[in-house]
Short mmCIF file of C-alpha atoms in Angstrom, two decimals:
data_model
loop_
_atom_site.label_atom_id
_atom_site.label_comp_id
_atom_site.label_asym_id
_atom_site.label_seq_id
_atom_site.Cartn_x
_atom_site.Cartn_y
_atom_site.Cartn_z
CA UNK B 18 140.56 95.98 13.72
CA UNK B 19 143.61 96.86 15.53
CA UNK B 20 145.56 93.94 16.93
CA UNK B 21 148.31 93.45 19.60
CA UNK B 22 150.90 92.51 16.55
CA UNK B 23 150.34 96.05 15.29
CA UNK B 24 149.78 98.06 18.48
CA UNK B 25 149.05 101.72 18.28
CA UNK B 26 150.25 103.22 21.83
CA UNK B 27 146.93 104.49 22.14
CA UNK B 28 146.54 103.84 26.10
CA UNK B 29 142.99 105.46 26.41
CA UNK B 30 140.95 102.11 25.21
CA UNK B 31 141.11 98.74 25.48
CA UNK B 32 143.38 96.54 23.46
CA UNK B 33 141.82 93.52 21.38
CA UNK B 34 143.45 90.43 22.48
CA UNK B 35 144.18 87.88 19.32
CA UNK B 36 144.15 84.45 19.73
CA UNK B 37 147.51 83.49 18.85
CA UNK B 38 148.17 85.16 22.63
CA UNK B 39 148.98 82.95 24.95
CA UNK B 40 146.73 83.97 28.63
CA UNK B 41 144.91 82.29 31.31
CA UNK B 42 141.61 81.52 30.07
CA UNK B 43 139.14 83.51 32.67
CA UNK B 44 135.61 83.82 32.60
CA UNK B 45 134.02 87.41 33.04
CA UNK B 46 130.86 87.49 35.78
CA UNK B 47 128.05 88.37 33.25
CA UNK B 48 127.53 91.83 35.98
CA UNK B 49 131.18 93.34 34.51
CA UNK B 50 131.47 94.73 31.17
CA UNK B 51 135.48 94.49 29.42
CA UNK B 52 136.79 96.59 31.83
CA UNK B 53 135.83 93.92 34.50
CA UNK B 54 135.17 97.30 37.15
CA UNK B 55 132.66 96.32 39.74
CA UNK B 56 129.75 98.86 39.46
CA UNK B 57 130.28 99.86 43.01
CA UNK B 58 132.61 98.55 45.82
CA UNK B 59 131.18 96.39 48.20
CA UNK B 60 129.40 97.35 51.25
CA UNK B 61 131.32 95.71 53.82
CA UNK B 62 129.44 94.45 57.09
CA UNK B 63 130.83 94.99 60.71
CA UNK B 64 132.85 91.52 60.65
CA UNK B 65 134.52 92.21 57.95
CA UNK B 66 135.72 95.56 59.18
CA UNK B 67 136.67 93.95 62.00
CA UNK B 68 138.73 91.37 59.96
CA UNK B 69 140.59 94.20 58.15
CA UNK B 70 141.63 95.73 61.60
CA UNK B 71 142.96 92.44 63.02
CA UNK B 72 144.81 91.85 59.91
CA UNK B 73 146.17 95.55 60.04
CA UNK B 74 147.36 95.67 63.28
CA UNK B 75 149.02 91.90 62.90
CA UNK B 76 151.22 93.31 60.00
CA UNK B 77 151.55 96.56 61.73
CA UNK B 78 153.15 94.45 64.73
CA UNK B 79 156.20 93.06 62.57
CA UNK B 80 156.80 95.52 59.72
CA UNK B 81 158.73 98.10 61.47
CA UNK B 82 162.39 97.72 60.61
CA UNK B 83 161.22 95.37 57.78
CA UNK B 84 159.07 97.21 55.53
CA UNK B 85 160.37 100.00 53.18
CA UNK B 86 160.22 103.06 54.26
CA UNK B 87 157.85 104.38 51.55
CA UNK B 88 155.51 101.60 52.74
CA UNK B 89 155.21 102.95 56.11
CA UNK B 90 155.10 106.24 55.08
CA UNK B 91 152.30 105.51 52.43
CA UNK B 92 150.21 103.42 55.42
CA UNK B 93 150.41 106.80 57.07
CA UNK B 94 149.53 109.18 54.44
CA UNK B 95 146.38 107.24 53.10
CA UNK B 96 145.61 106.13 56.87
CA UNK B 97 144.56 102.92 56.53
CA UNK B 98 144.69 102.25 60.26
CA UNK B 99 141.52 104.69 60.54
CA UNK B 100 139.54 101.69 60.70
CA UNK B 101 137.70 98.84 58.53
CA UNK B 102 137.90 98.30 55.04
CA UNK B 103 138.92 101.91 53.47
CA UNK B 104 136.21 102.97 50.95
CA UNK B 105 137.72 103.13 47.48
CA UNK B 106 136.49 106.71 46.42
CA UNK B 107 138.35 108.58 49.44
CA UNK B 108 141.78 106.41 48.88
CA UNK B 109 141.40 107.37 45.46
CA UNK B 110 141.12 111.21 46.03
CA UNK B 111 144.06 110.74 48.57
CA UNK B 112 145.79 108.92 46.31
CA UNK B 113 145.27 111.16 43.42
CA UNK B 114 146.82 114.21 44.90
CA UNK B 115 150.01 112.25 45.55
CA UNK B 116 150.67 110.38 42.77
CA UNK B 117 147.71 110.46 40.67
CA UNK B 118 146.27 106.86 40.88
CA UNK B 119 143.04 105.36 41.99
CA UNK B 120 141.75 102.25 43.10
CA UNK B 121 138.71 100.23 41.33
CA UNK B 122 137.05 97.41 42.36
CA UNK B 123 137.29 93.91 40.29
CA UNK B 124 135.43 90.93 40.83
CA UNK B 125 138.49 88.34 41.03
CA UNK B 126 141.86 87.97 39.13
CA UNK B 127 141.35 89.56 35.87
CA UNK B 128 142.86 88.88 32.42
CA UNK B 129 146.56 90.27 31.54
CA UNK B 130 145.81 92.40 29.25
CA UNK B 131 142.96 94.49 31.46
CA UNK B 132 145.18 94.43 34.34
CA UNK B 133 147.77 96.01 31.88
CA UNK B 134 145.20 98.55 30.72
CA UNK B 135 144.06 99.62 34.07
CA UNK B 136 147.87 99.77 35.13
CA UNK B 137 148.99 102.18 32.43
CA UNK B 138 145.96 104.43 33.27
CA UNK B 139 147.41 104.83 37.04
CA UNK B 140 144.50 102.30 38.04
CA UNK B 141 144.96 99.75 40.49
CA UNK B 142 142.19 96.99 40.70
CA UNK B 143 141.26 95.78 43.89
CA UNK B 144 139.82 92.51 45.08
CA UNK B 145 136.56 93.53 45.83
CA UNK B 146 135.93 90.94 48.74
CA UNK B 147 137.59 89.98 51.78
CA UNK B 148 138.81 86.62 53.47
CA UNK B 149 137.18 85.50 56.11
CA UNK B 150 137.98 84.16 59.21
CA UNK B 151 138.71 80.47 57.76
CA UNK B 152 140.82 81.58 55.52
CA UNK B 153 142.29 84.69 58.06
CA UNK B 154 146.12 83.86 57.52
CA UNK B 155 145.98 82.27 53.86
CA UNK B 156 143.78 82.91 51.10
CA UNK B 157 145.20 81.97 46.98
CA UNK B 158 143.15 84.78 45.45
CA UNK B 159 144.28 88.28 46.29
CA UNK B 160 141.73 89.91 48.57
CA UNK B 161 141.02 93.59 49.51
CA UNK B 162 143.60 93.64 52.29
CA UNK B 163 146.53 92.14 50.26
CA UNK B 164 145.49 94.69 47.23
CA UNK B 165 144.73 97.90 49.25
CA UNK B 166 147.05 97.55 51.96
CA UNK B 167 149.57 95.07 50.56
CA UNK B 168 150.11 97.23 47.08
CA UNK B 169 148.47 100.75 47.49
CA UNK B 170 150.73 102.41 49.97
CA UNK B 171 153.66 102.08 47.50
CA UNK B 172 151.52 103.88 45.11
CA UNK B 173 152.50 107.07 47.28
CA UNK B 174 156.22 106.91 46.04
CA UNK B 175 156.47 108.88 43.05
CA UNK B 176 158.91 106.93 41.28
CA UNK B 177 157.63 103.81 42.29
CA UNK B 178 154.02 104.71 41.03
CA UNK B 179 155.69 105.66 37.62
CA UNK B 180 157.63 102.22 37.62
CA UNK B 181 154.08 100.77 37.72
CA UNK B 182 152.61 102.27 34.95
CA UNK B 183 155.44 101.66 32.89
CA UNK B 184 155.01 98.20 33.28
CA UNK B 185 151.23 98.52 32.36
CA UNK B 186 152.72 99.49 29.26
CA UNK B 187 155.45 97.19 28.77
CA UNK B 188 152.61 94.53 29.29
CA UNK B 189 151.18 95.34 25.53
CA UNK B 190 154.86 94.66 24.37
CA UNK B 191 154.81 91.13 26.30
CA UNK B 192 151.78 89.87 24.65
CA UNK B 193 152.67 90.74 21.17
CA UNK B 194 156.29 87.97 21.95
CA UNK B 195 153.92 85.70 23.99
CA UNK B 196 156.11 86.26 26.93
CA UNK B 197 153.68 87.19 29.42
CA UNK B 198 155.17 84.59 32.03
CA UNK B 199 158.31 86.23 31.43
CA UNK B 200 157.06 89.77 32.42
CA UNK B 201 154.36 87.67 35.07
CA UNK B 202 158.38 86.86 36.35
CA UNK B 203 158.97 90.62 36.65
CA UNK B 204 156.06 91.56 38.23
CA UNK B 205 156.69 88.58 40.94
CA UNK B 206 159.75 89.65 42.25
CA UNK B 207 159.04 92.96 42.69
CA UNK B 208 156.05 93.98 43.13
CA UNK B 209 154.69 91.06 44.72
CA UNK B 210 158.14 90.27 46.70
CA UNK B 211 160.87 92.54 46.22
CA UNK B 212 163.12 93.86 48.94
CA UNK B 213 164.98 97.58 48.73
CA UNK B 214 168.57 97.64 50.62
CA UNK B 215 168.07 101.12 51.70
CA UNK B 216 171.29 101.49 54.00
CA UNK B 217 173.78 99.06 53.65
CA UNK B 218 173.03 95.70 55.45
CA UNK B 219 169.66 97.58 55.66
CA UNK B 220 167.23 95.24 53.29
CA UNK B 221 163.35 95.77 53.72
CA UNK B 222 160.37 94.25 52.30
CA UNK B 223 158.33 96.76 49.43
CA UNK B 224 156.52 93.17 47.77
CA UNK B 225 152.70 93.13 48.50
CA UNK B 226 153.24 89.50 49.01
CA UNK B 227 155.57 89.78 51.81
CA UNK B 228 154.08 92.67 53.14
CA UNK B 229 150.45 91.50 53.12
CA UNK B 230 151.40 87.96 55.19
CA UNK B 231 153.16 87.98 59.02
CA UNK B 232 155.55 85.24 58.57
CA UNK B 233 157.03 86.08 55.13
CA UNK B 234 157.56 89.28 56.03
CA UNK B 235 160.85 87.88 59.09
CA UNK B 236 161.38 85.25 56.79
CA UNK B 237 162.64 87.43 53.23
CA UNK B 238 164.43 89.79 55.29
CA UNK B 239 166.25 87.92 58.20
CA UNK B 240 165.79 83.83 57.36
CA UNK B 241 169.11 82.00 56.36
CA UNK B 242 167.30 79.79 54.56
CA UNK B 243 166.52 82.00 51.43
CA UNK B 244 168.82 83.47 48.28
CA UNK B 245 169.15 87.33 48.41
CA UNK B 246 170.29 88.23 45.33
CA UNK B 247 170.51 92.17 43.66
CA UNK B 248 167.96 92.90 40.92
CA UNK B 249 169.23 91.80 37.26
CA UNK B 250 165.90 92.46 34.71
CA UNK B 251 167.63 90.38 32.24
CA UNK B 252 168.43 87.44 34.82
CA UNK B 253 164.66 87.52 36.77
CA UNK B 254 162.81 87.14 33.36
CA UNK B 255 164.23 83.80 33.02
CA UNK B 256 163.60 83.21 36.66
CA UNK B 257 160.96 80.40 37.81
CA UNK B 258 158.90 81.50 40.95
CA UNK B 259 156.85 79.69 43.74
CA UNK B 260 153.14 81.13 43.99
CA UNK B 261 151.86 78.80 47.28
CA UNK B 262 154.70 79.34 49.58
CA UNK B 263 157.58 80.86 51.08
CA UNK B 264 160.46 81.98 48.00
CA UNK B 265 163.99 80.32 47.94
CA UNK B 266 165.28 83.15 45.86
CA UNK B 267 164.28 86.77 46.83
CA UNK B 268 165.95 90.26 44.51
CA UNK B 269 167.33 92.98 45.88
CA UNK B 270 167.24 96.78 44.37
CA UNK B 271 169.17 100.03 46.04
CA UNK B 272 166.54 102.51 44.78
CA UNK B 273 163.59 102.63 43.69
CA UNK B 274 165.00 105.07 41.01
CA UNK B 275 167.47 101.96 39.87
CA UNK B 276 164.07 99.99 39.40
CA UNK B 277 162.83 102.51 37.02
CA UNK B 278 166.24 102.92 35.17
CA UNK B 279 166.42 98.45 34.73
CA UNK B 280 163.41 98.48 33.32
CA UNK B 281 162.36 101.49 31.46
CA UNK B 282 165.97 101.97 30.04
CA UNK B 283 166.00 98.09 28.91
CA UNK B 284 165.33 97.22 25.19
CA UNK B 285 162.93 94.78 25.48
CA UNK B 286 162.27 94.07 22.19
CA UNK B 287 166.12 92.72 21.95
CA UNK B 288 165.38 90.79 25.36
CA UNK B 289 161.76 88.87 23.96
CA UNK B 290 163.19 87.72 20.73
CA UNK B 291 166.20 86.40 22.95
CA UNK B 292 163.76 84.77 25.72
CA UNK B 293 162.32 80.51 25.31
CA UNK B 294 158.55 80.23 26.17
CA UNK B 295 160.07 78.66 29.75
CA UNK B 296 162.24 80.06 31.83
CA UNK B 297 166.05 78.93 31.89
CA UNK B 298 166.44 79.03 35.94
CA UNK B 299 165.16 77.05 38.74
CA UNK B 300 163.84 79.76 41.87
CA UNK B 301 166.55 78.13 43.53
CA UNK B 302 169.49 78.80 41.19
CA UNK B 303 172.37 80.87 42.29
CA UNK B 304 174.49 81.76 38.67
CA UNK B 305 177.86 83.01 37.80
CA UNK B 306 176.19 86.45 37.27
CA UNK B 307 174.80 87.31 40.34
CA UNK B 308 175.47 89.85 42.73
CA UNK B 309 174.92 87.85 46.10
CA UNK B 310 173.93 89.69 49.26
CA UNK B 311 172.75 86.38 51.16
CA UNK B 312 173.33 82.91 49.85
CA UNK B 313 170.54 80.92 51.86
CA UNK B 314 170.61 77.69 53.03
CA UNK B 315 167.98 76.93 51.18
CA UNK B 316 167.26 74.57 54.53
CA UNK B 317 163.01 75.73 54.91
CA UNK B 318 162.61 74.51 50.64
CA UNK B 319 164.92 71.17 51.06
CA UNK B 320 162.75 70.34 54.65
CA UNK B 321 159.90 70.48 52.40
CA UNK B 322 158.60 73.76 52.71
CA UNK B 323 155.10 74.70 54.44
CA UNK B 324 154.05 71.60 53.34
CA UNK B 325 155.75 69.52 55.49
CA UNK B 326 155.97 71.99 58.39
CA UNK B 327 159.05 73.19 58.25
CA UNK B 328 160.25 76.22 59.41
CA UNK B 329 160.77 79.19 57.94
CA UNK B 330 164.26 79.53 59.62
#
């Protein structure tokens, strides 16, 4: 039986996952099979449409002049404004002819080394559910509206869409050090909250995280409270990260092209055998290496954060 130790680059099938790998321990619905796809995406009623369109056209109030530019293009080339949750199978044709990715439904977070697989097939699982009203401006487990509209529009970009499935790959490579959270690292600041100087003193948001959620999206881009720093691969793996609130610390690339280069180009091999199981660096940390754009205040963490109601300022 092939293991992750002894890889063959074989993309087309699942990877075993030996125990001496170190993942979240998740339990698979008994209706999913190891792929964890949904049979079908859900058939969503007339409330939630109508929660997708009020969350669409809250984020659609702030994000110009903040969001990348490929984000807003990719909004308007899949058209996810046309209204209620878009179904899966037309985004995925769209999608194809652009880039060639899809979108699948999944039940929930799934493990690493699925999301990996799908990733380095040019899949992108979806939350197959939506928040409701309760939980309208915060909800911990990705939903359909921070997947499809937070991630998929950034799928358009050619470059970027090859930056993802490269890290699908490099996610087989992670397990076999047991330094998932270092790649996990990675993946946080920038997929889920990365910003993109694209003229100078020009930053904009291209994170799902940011992009999914109305106040982070002022906050990463105009706040004095938070570190901007450029993107060092090297530096970020050894990076901790806040998952329940606003980041001290966010990363800054010029191109999506200098994305690709960082990480594709980087031996990582070299960089796992050099990396603890921990990381090295607080999310707060500002080090001799860096290549400072903005260094915050760092006022909204010290007050407490959203915790204790302070302001994202």
């Amino acid at each position: 039986m092939a293991t992750l130790a002894k890889t063959e680059q074989d993309f087309s099938r699942l990877p075993d996952l030996p125990d001496d790998v170190f993942t979240a321990p998740l339990k698979k619905p008994e209706h999913v099979g190891d792929d964890w796809l949904e049979p079908k995406q859900t058939e969503y009623d007339s409330e939630d449409d109508a929660i997708w369109n009020d969350l669409f056209a809250r984020q659609m109030d702030v994000l110009p002049g903040r969001a990348a530019t490929a984000f807003m293009e990719g909004t308007e080339k899949l058209d996810l404004g046309r209204g209620g949750v878009p179904e899966f199978g037309k985004l995925s044709e769209e999608l194809g002819k652009l880039t060639g990715w899809s979108v699948v439904p999944v039940p929930m977070l799934i493990p690493d080394h699925v999301f990996f697989w799908h990733l380095a097939n040019r899949r992108f699982p979806a939350g197959n559910f939506i928040r409701t009203r309760e939980t309208f401006d915060y909800i911990q487990e990705p939903d359909v509206f921070h997947d499809v509209f937070g991630h998929v529009p950034m799928l358009t970009d050619p470059v970027y869409a090859d930056y993802m499935q490269e890290y699908g790959r490099a996610g087989w490579k992670a397990m076999r050090y047991n330094r998932l959270k270092a790649l996990g690292s990675l993946y946080w600041y920038t997929v889920e909250f990365g910003l993109i100087e694209e003229q100078p003193g020009d930053i904009r948001a291209y994170g799902a995280g940011i992009l999914s959620g109305p106040t982070e999206v002022v906050y990463s881009v105009e706040a004095e409270s938070p570190n901007r720093i450029m993107l060092n691969v090297d530096r970020v793996m050894r990076t901790d990260y806040v998952i329940s609130d606003l980041q001290p610390t966010y990363f800054v690339i010029p191109s999506f092209e200098d994305l690709y280069r960082q990480t594709v180009e980087r031996d990582f091999d070299k960089l796992y055998k050099s990396l603890g199981p921990g990381f090295t660096y607080a999310n707060t940390a500002v080090i001799d290496v860096d290549y400072v754009v903005n260094r915050g205040t760092l006022e909204y963490t010290l007050r407490g954060g959203r915790g204790s109601g302070a302001k994202p300022v």
